[in-house]
Amino acid sequence: GQQVMQIPQYQHVQEGEDFTTYCNSSTTLSNIQWYKQRPGGHPVFLIQLVKSGEVKKQKRLTFQFGEAKKNSSLHITATQTTDVGTYFCAAGQEGNFNKFYFGSGTKLNVKP
Amino acid sequence: GAGVSQSPSNKVTEKGKDVELRCDPISGHTALYWYRQRLGQGLEFLIYFQGNSAPDKSGLPSDRFSAERTGESVSTLTIQRTQQEDSAVYLCASRTGHGDTIYFGEGSWLTVV
């Protein structure tokens, strides 16, 4: 299937520090979604990006879709302990808007 | 229902037995997905249903895996002759045909012993 690389695998930050996770694809994507999964929980949809260069914000979270639609990032400003979890990107295939391949996830730990 | 419902929530089965996992999507959601997540890993695409179209089965790992969906409602994922490597959480998700939010169920935790 389509390869979506996500880095870093783990990130440990002090509460108040910023955090960024990146997703990269070798092929052009139709869209990209971001999810958060708390330990022991199921993935929860955060956002979908569709347009080249798109930037969306949700409070302290900023999502970007690259100009070439091959990469995306999620940035959290001033992390809080409630941000702990694993963040996944899910890439939609070009030509198939509805089929998604997930990245391996970035596990975020926030120390109070 | 209010959310995506999956059953059973936990299943322990002996190697070689067949298992059936059920997903009841949100009412009105035409798209339904099955993913597999091994412990500490990402989500692995298995199969995707969209309305009455032929399902995309390209992610099913072997012919021991099959899935069906009745119209736009319940889906069943069947694993025949289970192997230990099938142990994982099986997650179901649904969305409307044109909406952007995908809702996941709590998952079915399968352990093959």
Coordinates of N, CA, C and O in Angstrom, one line a residue, chain A residues 9-10 31 33 35 37 40-45 47-48 56 86 88 90 93 96-105, chain B residues 31 33 35 37 40-45 48 50 56 58-59 91 95-97 99-107 109:
Chain A
Q9 N 9.1 9.2 16.1 CA 8.3 8.1 16.7 C 7.9 8.4 18.1 O 6.8 8.1 18.5
Y10 N 8.8 9.0 18.8 CA 8.5 9.4 20.2 C 8.9 10.9 20.4 O 9.9 11.3 19.8
N31 N -5.7 14.0 0.1 CA -6.0 14.8 1.4 C -5.3 14.1 2.5 O -4.6 13.0 2.3
Q33 N -5.5 13.4 6.9 CA -6.3 13.6 8.2 C -5.3 13.4 9.3 O -4.3 12.7 9.2
Y35 N -5.3 12.3 13.6 CA -6.0 11.7 14.7 C -5.2 11.7 15.9 O -4.0 11.7 15.9
Q37 N -4.9 9.5 19.6 CA -5.3 8.3 20.3 C -4.7 8.3 21.7 O -3.5 8.3 21.8
G40 N -4.9 3.3 25.4 CA -6.0 2.4 25.6 C -7.3 2.8 24.9 O -8.3 2.1 25.1
G41 N -7.2 3.9 24.2 CA -8.4 4.4 23.5 C -8.4 4.2 22.0 O -7.5 3.6 21.5
H42 N -9.4 4.7 21.4 CA -9.5 4.6 19.9 C -9.1 5.9 19.3 O -9.1 7.0 20.0
P43 N -8.7 5.9 18.0 CA -8.4 7.2 17.4 C -9.5 8.1 17.3 O -10.7 7.7 17.0
V44 N -9.3 9.4 17.6 CA -10.3 10.4 17.5 C -9.9 11.4 16.4 O -8.8 11.9 16.4
F45 N -10.8 11.6 15.5 CA -10.5 12.5 14.3 C -10.3 13.9 14.8 O -11.0 14.4 15.7
I47 N -8.8 16.5 12.3 CA -9.0 17.5 11.2 C -8.7 16.8 9.8 O -8.0 15.8 9.8
Q48 N -9.2 17.4 8.8 CA -8.9 16.9 7.4 C -8.4 18.1 6.6 O -9.0 19.2 6.7
K56 N -4.8 25.0 9.0 CA -5.9 25.1 9.8 C -5.5 25.1 11.3 O -4.5 24.5 11.6
T86 N -0.9 9.4 21.2 CA -0.3 9.2 20.0 C -1.0 9.9 18.9 O -2.2 9.8 18.8
F88 N -1.6 10.4 14.9 CA -1.5 9.7 13.6 C -1.9 10.6 12.5 O -2.9 11.4 12.6
A90 N -3.2 10.3 8.5 CA -3.8 9.3 7.6 C -3.9 9.9 6.2 O -4.6 11.0 6.1
Q93 N -5.5 8.5 -0.7 CA -4.9 8.2 -2.0 C -5.3 9.2 -3.1 O -6.5 9.6 -3.1
N96 N -8.6 8.5 -5.0 CA -9.5 7.8 -4.1 C -9.5 8.6 -2.8 O -8.8 8.4 -1.9
F97 N -10.5 9.5 -2.7 CA -10.6 10.4 -1.6 C -10.8 9.7 -0.3 O -10.5 10.2 0.8
N98 N -11.4 8.6 -0.4 CA -12.0 8.0 0.8 C -11.1 6.8 1.4 O -11.5 6.3 2.5
K99 N -10.0 6.5 0.8 CA -9.2 5.4 1.3 C -8.0 5.9 2.0 O -7.3 6.7 1.4
F100 N -7.8 5.6 3.2 CA -6.7 6.2 4.0 C -5.7 5.2 4.5 O -6.0 4.1 4.9
Y101 N -4.4 5.6 4.4 CA -3.3 4.8 5.0 C -2.7 5.6 6.1 O -2.4 6.8 5.9
F102 N -2.5 4.9 7.2 CA -2.1 5.6 8.4 C -0.6 5.6 8.5 O 0.1 4.6 8.2
G103 N 0.0 6.7 9.1 CA 1.4 6.7 9.5 C 1.5 5.9 10.7 O 0.6 5.5 11.3
S104 N 2.8 5.7 11.1 CA 3.1 4.9 12.3 C 2.8 5.6 13.6 O 2.8 5.0 14.7
G105 N 2.6 6.9 13.6 CA 2.2 7.6 14.8 C 3.4 8.2 15.5 O 4.5 7.7 15.4
Chain B
A31 N -20.1 5.1 4.4 CA -18.7 4.6 4.3 C -18.4 3.9 5.6 O -18.6 4.4 6.7
Y33 N -15.2 1.4 7.4 CA -13.8 1.0 7.3 C -13.5 -0.1 8.4 O -14.0 0.1 9.5
Y35 N -9.9 -1.5 10.2 CA -8.4 -1.4 10.4 C -8.0 -2.3 11.5 O -8.8 -2.7 12.4
Q37 N -4.9 -2.9 14.4 CA -3.8 -2.2 15.1 C -3.2 -3.2 16.1 O -3.8 -3.6 17.1
G40 N 1.0 -1.2 20.1 CA 2.1 -0.2 19.9 C 2.4 0.2 18.5 O 3.3 0.9 18.2
Q41 N 1.5 -0.3 17.6 CA 1.7 0.0 16.2 C 0.7 1.0 15.6 O -0.3 1.4 16.3
G42 N 0.9 1.3 14.3 CA -0.1 2.1 13.7 C -1.3 1.3 13.2 O -1.4 0.1 13.5
L43 N -2.2 2.0 12.4 CA -3.4 1.3 11.9 C -3.1 0.8 10.5 O -2.6 1.5 9.7
E44 N -3.5 -0.4 10.3 CA -3.3 -1.1 9.1 C -4.7 -1.2 8.4 O -5.6 -1.9 8.9
F45 N -4.8 -0.7 7.2 CA -6.0 -0.7 6.4 C -6.4 -2.1 6.0 O -5.5 -2.9 5.5
Y48 N -12.7 -1.4 3.0 CA -13.5 -0.2 2.9 C -14.8 -0.5 2.1 O -14.7 -1.0 1.0
Q50 N -18.3 1.4 0.6 CA -18.9 2.7 0.3 C -20.2 2.4 -0.3 O -20.3 2.0 -1.5
D56 N -13.6 -2.3 -1.3 CA -12.1 -2.3 -1.5 C -11.5 -3.2 -0.5 O -11.3 -2.9 0.6
S58 N -8.4 -4.5 -0.7 CA -7.0 -4.6 -1.0 C -6.1 -4.8 0.2 O -5.0 -5.2 0.1
G59 N -6.6 -4.4 1.4 CA -5.8 -4.5 2.6 C -5.9 -5.8 3.4 O -5.2 -6.0 4.3
L91 N -10.4 -2.3 14.6 CA -11.1 -1.0 14.7 C -12.0 -0.8 13.5 O -11.6 -1.0 12.3
R95 N -18.2 7.0 8.3 CA -18.4 8.4 8.0 C -19.5 8.6 7.0 O -19.9 7.6 6.3
T96 N -20.0 9.8 6.8 CA -21.0 10.0 5.8 C -20.3 10.0 4.4 O -19.1 10.1 4.3
G97 N -21.0 9.9 3.4 CA -20.4 9.8 2.0 C -19.6 11.1 1.7 O -18.6 11.0 1.1
G99 N -19.0 13.8 4.1 CA -18.5 14.5 5.3 C -17.1 14.2 5.5 O -16.5 13.5 4.8
D100 N -16.5 14.9 6.4 CA -15.0 14.8 6.6 C -14.7 14.1 7.9 O -13.5 13.7 8.1
T101 N -15.6 14.0 8.8 CA -15.3 13.4 10.1 C -15.4 11.9 10.1 O -16.5 11.4 9.7
I102 N -14.4 11.2 10.5 CA -14.5 9.7 10.6 C -14.6 9.4 12.0 O -13.8 9.9 12.9
Y103 N -15.5 8.5 12.4 CA -15.7 8.1 13.7 C -15.3 6.7 13.9 O -15.7 5.8 13.2
F104 N -14.4 6.4 14.9 CA -14.0 5.1 15.2 C -14.8 4.5 16.4 O -15.2 5.2 17.3
G105 N -15.0 3.2 16.3 CA -15.5 2.5 17.5 C -14.4 2.2 18.5 O -13.2 2.6 18.2
E106 N -14.8 1.6 19.6 CA -13.8 1.3 20.7 C -12.9 0.2 20.3 O -11.9 0.0 20.9
G107 N -13.2 -0.6 19.3 CA -12.4 -1.7 18.9 C -12.8 -3.0 19.5 O -13.4 -3.1 20.6
W109 N -10.7 -6.2 20.9 CA -9.4 -6.8 21.2 C -9.4 -8.3 21.0 O -10.1 -9.0 21.7

